[in-house]
Short mmCIF file of C-alpha atoms in Angstrom, two decimals:
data_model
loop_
_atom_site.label_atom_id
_atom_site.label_comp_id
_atom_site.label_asym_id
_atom_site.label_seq_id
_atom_site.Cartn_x
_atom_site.Cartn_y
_atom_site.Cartn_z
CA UNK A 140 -69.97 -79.87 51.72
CA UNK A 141 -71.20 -81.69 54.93
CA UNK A 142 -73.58 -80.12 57.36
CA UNK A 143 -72.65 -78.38 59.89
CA UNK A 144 -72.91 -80.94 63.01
CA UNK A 145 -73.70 -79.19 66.20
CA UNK A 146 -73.47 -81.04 70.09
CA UNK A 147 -73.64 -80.08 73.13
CA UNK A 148 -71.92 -81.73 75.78
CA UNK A 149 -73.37 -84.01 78.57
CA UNK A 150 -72.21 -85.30 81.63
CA UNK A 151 -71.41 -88.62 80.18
CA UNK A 152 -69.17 -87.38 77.87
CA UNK A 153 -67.19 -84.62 79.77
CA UNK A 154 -63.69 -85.38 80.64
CA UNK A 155 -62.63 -87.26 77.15
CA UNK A 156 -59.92 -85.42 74.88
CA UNK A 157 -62.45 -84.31 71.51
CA UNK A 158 -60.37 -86.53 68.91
CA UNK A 159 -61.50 -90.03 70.65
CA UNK A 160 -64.95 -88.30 71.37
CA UNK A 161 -65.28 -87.30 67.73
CA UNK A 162 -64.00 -90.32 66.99
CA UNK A 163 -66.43 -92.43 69.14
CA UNK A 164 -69.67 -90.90 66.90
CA UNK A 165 -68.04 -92.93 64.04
CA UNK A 166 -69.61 -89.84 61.37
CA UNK A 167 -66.06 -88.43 60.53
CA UNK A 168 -63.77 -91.74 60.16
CA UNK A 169 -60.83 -92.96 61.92
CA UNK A 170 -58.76 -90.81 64.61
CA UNK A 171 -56.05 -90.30 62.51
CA UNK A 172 -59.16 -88.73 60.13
CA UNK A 173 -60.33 -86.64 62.96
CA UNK A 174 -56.59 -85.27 63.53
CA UNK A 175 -56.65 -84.14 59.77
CA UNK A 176 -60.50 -82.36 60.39
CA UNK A 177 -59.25 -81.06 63.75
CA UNK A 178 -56.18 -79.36 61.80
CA UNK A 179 -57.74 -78.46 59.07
CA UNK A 180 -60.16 -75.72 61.19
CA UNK A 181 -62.75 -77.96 60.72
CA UNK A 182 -63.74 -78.59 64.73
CA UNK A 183 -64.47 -75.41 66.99
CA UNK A 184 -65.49 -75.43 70.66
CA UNK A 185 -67.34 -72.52 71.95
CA UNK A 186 -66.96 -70.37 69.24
CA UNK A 187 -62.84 -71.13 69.18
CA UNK A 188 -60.96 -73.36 67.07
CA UNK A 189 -60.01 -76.39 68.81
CA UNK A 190 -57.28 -78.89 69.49
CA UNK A 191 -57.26 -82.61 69.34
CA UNK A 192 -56.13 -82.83 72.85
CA UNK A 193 -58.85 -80.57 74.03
CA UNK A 194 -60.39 -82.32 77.27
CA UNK A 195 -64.38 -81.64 76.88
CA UNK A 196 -66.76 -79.91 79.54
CA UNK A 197 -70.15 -80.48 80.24
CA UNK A 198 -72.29 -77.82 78.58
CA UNK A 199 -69.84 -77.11 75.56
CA UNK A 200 -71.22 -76.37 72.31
CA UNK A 201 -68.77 -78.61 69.91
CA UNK A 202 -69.22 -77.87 66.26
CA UNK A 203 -67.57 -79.49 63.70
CA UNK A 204 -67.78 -77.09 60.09
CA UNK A 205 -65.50 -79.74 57.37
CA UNK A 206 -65.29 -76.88 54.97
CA UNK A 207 -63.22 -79.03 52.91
CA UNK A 208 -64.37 -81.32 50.90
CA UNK A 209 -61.71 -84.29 50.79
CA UNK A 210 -60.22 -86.00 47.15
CA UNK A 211 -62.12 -89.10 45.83
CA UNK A 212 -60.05 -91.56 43.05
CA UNK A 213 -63.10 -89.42 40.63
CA UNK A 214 -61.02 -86.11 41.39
CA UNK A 215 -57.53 -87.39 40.46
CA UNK A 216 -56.98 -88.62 37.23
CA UNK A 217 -52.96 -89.75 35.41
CA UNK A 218 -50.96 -87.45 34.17
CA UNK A 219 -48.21 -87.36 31.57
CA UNK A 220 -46.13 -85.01 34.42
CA UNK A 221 -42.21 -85.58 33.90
CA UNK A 222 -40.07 -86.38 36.74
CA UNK A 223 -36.44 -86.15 37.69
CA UNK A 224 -35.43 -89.46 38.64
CA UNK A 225 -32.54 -89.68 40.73
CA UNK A 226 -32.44 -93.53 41.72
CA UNK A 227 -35.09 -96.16 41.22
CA UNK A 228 -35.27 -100.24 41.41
CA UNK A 229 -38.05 -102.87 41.70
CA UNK A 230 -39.12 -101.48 45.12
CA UNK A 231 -38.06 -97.76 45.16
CA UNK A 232 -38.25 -94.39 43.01
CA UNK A 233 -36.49 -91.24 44.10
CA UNK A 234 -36.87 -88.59 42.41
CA UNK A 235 -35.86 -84.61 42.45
CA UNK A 236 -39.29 -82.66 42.69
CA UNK A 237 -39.20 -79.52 41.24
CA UNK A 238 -40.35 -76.47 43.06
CA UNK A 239 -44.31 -75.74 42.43
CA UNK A 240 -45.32 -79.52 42.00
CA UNK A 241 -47.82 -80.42 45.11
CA UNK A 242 -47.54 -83.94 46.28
CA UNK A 243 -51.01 -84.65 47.01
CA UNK A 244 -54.47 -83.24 45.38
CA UNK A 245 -56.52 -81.23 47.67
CA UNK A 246 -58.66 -78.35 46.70
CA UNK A 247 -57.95 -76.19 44.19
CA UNK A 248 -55.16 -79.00 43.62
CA UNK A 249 -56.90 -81.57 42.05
CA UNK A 250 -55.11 -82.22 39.07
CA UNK A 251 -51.13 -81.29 38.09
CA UNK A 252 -49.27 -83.47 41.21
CA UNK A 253 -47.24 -85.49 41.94
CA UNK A 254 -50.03 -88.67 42.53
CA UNK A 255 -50.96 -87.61 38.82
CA UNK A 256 -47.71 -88.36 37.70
CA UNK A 257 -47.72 -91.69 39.63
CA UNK A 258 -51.03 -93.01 38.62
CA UNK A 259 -49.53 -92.62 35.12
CA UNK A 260 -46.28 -94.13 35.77
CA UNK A 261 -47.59 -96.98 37.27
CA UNK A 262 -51.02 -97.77 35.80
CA UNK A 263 -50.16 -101.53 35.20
CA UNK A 264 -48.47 -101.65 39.22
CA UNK A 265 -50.11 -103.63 41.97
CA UNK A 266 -53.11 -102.76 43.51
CA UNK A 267 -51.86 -102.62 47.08
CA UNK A 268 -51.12 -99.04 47.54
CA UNK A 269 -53.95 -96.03 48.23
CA UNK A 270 -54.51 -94.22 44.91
CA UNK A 271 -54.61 -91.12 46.56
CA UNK A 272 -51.30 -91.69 48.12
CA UNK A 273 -49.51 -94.07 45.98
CA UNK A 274 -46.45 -94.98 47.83
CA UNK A 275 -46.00 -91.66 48.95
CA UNK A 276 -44.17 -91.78 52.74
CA UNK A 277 -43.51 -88.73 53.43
CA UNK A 278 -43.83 -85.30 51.55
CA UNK A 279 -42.65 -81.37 50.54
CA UNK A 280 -44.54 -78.56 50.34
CA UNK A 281 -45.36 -76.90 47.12
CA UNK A 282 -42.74 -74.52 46.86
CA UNK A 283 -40.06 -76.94 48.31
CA UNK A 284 -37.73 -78.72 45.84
CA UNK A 285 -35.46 -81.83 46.30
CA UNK A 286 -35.28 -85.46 47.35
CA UNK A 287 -38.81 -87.58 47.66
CA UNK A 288 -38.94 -91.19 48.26
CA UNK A 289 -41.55 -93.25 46.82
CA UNK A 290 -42.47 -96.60 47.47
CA UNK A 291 -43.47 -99.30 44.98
CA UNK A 292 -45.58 -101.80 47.03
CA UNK A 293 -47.32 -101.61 49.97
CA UNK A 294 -44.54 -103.93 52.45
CA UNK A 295 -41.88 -101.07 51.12
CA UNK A 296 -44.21 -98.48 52.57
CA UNK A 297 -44.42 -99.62 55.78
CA UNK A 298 -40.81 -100.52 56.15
CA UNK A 299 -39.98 -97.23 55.49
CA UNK A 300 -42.75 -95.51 57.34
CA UNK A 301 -41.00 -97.40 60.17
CA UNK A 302 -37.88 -95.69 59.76
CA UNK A 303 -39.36 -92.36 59.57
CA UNK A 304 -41.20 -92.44 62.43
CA UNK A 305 -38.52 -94.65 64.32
CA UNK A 306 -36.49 -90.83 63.25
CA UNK A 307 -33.24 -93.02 61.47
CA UNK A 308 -33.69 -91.84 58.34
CA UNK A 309 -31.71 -88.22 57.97
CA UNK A 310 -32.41 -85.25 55.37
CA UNK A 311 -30.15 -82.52 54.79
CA UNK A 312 -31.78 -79.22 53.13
CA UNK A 313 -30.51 -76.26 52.07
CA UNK A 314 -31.74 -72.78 53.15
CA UNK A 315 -30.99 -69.24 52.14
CA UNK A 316 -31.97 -67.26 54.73
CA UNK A 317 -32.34 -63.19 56.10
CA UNK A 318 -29.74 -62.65 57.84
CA UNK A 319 -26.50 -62.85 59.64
CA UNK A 320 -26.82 -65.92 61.81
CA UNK A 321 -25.16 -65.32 65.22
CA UNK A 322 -24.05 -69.27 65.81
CA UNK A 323 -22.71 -70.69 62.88
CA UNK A 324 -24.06 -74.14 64.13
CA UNK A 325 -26.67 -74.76 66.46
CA UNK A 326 -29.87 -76.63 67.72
CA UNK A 327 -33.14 -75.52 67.70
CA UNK A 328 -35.44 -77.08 70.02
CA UNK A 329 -38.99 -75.38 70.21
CA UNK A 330 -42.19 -77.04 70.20
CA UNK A 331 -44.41 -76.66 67.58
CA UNK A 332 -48.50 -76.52 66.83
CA UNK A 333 -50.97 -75.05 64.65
CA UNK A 334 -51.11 -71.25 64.92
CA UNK A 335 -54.31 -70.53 66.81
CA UNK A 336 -55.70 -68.03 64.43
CA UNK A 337 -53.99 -68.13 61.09
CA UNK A 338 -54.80 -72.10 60.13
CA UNK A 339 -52.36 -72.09 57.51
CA UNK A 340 -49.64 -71.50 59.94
CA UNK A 341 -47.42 -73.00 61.89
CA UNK A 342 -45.86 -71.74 65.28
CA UNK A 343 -43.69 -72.01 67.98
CA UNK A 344 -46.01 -72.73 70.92
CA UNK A 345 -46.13 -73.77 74.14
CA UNK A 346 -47.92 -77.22 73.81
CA UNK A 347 -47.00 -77.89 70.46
CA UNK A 348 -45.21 -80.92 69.54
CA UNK A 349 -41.79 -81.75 70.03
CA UNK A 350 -39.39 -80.27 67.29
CA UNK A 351 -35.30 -80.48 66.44
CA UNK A 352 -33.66 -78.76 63.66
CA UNK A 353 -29.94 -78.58 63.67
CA UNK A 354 -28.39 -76.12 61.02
CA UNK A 355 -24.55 -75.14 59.92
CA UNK A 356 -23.74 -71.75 58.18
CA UNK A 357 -22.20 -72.40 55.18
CA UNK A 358 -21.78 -68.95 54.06
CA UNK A 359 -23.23 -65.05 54.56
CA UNK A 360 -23.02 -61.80 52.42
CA UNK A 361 -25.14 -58.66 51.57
CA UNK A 362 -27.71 -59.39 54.57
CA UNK A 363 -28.28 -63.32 53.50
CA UNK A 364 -27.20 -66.48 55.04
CA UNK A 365 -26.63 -69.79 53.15
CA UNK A 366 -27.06 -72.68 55.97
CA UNK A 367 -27.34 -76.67 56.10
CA UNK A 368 -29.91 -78.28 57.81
CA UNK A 369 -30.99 -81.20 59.18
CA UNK A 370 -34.60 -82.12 61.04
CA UNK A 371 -34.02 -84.63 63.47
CA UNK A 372 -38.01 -84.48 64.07
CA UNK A 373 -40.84 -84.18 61.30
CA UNK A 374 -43.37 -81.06 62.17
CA UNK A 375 -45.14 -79.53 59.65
CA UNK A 376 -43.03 -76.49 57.88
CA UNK A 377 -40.78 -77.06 60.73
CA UNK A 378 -37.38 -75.89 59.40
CA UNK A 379 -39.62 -72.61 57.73
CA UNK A 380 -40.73 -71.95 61.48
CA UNK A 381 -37.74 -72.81 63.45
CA UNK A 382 -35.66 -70.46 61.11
CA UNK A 383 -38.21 -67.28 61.14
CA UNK A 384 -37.73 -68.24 65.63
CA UNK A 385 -34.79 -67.25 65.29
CA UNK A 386 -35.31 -64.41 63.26
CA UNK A 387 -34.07 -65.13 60.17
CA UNK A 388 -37.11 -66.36 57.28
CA UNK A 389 -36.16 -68.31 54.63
CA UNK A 390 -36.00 -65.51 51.48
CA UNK A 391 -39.37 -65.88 49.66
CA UNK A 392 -41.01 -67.58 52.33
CA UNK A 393 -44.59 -65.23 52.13
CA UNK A 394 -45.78 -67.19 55.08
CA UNK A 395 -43.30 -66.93 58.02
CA UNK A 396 -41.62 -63.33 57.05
CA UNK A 397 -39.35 -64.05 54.68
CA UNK A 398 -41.31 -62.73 51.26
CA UNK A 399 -42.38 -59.24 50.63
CA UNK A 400 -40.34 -56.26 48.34
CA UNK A 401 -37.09 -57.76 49.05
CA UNK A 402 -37.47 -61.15 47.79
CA UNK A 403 -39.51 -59.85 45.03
CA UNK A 404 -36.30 -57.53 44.12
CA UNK A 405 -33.77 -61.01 44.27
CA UNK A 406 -37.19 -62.11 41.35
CA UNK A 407 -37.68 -65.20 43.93
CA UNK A 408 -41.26 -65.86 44.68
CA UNK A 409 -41.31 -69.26 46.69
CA UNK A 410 -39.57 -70.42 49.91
CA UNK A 411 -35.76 -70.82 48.67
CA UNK A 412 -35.13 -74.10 50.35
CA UNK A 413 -34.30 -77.53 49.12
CA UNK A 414 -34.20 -81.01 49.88
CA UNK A 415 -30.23 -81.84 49.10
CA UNK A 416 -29.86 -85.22 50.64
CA UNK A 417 -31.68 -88.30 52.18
CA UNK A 418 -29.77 -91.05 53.79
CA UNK A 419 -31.64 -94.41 54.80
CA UNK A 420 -31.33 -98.24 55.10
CA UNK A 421 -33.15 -99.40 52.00
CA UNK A 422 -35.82 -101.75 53.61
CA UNK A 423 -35.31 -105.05 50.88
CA UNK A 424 -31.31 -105.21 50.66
CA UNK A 425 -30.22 -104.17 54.19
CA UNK A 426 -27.84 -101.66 52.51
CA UNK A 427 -27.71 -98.37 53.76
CA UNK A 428 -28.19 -95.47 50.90
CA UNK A 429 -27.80 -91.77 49.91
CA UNK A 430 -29.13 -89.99 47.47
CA UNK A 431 -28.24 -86.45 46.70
CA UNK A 432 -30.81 -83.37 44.46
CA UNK A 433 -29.37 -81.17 42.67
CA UNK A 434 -29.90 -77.04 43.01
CA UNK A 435 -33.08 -76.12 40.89
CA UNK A 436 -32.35 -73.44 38.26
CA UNK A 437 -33.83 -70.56 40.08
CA UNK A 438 -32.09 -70.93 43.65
CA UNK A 439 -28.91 -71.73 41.34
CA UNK A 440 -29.24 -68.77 39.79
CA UNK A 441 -30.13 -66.44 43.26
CA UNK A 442 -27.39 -68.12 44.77
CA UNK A 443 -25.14 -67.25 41.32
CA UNK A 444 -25.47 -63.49 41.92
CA UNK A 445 -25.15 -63.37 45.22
CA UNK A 446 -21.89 -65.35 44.94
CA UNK A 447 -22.96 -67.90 46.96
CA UNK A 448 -23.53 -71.03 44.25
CA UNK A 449 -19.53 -72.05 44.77
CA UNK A 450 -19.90 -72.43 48.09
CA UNK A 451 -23.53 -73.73 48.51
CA UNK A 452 -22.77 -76.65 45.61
CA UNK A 453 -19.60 -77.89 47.40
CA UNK A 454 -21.58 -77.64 51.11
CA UNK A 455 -24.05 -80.49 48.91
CA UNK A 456 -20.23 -82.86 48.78
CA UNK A 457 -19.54 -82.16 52.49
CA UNK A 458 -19.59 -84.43 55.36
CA UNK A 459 -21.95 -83.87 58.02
CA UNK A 460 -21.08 -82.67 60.94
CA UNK A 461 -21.16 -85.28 63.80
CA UNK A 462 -23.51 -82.87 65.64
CA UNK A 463 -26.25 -83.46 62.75
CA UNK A 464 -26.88 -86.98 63.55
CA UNK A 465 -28.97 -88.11 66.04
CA UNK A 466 -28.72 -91.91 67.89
CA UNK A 467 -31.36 -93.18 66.19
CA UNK A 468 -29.76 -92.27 62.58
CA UNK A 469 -26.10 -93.71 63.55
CA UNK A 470 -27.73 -97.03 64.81
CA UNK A 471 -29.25 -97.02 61.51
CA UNK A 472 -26.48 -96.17 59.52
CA UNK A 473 -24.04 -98.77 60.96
CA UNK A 474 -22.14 -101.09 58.04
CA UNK A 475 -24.36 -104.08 57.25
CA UNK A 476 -23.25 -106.07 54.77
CA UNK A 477 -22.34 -104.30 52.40
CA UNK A 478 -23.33 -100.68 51.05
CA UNK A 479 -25.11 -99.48 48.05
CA UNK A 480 -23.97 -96.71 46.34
CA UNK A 481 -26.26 -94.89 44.10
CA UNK A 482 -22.81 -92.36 42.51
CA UNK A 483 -22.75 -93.72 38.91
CA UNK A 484 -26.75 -93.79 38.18
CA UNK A 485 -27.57 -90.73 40.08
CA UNK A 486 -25.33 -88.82 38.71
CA UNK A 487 -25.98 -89.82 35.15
CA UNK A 488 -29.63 -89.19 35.66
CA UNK A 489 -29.22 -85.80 36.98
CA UNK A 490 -27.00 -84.83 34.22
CA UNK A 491 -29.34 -85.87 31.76
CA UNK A 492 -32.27 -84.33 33.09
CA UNK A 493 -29.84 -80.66 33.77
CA UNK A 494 -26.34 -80.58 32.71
CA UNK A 495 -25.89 -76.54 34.49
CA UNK A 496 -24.22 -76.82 37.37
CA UNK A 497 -26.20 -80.30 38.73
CA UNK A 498 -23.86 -82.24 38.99
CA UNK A 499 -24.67 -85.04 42.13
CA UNK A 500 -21.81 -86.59 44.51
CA UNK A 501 -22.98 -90.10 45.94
CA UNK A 502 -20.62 -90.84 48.74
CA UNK A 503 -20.93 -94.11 51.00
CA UNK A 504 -22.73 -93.44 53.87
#
């Protein structure tokens, strides 16, 4: 652990946001790095927890406490961890990730995830991508199951990080929520930040970032709602926050509301949410793709005795409703070429890896 780095601000340095002052002293890395310590809790100003965008005073008392100590290539080491491949070629791997695998190491994470697996899947791959984050774009928490993309080289990373932050790819999950929802589709559009006292949380907040999260009922009984859902922007647990807005949690979700004796009685102790689908233009061929995850046994199941599963597996087969696409995703989605369609492999895959009830649809998108 780093000392705790104490300043106190002078005349020539009031009036800058903290990130590029922080940033300026050179001691804690690149922005993007100070972002990450800012979030983390690591950066309080006058005895409060601070904000990137915080605009510095003369005579503040800035101290920056990095509690956490972050992952070197010594902490993470290969693993013989088994994945669910849904779809893979020479420059992509998709793959279903099971609920309880964490994507990257952090502490008290170091070993068991998904960059484990990766390191020992690839050990003889190029060394162009970060061994920390090999090929990893974008992510799901812990307790979240369904559809990752991984990259295989470093140009594949990028062109996809492009499209995610461009916002053309689209992801459909699926949600069982608390609940009767009073719109059976809507648009959610509350901004989003870090909750100022609980550091683990997210909230809706005035002067958070900009967030979208669209959302169709599929189906409600006995108090619970099954409902689509699709992001349009990428916040941190932003569909787990935007649903407990409205007031209805995701069951099991410990964190926003949705945990506690009654999803302990339904025997479902993690967020019951899923990645279903991702749909994006696969950055070497041009061709647009979609690639569907199968239910996990446990949601299956919960959604099995609440008489749900029929109805949730054939909302996986749907089309999406018009309303669940933004611009930027039907520019992107426009016929090239031709189109790939991932139906025969996928499927195959899946029904290797879980013959109950997982059966995937590929459709051409």
């Amino acid at each position: 652990m780093m000392d705790v780095f104490t300043v106190t601000i002078e005349r020539a340095d009031a009036r800058q946001r903290l990130d590029r002052f922080l940033a300026g002293v050179g001691t804690w890395g690149t922005r993007s790095q100070v972002h990450r310590l800012i979030a983390d809790g690591g950066v309080w100003i006058d005895g409060v927890p601070a904000k990137p965008s915080s605009v510095l005073r003369c005579g503040q008392c800035v101290e920056v406490r990095p509690a956490r100590r972050h992952p070197s290539c010594a902490d993470v080491m290969p693993e013989a961890i088994p994945l669910d491949v849904l779809h893979e070629d020479d420059w992509l791997l998709i793959i279903n990730k099971p609920p309880g695998l964490v994507v990257h190491p952090a502490p008290g994470h170091w070993q068991g995830t998904l960059v484990s697996a990766l390191l020992h899947r690839w050990q003889s791959r190029p060394a162009d991508l970060d061994p920390l984050r090999p090929g990893i774009v974008h992510r799901l928490d812990k307790d979240t199951s369904g559809v990752l993309v991984i990259a295989k080289d470093a140009a594949t990373l990028a062109a996809l990080g492009a499209q995610f932050r461009a916002r053309e790819v689209s992801k459909e999950y699926l949600a069982l929520v608390w609940g009767t929802l009073r719109e059976r589709q809507g648009e959610i559009r509350r901004p989003i930040g870090r909750h100022p006292v609980q550091r683990k949380r997210m909230s809706v907040r005035a002067g958070g970032r900009a967030a979208i999260t669209r959302y169709e009922v599929v189906a409600d009984t006995n108090g619970m709602s099954v409902v689509r859902v699709w992001p349009q922007t990428g916040r941190t647990h932003q569909i787990r926050v935007h649903l407990a807005a409205l007031g209805h949690p995701v069951v099991g979700d410990a964190l926003y509301g949705g945990g506690g004796a009654r999803a302990a009685a339904l025997a479902m102790s993690r967020q019951a949410l899923h990645a279903a689908r991702i749909e994006f233009v696969h950055p070497h061929t041009g061709k647009s793709i979609g690639v569907s995850a199968g239910l996990p046994d446990d949601l299956l199941g919960l959604l099995d005795r609440m008489g749900l599963a029929r109805l949730a597996l054939a909302s996986l087969t749907s089309p999406r409703p018009s309303s669940s696409v933004s611009p930027q995703q039907q520019r992107a989605s426009r016929p090239r070429a031709s189109e790939h369609d991932t139906r025969l492999g996928t499927a195959r895959s899946s029904h290797r890896a879980s013959p109950k009830l997982r059966s995937l649809k590929e459709e051409r998108t």
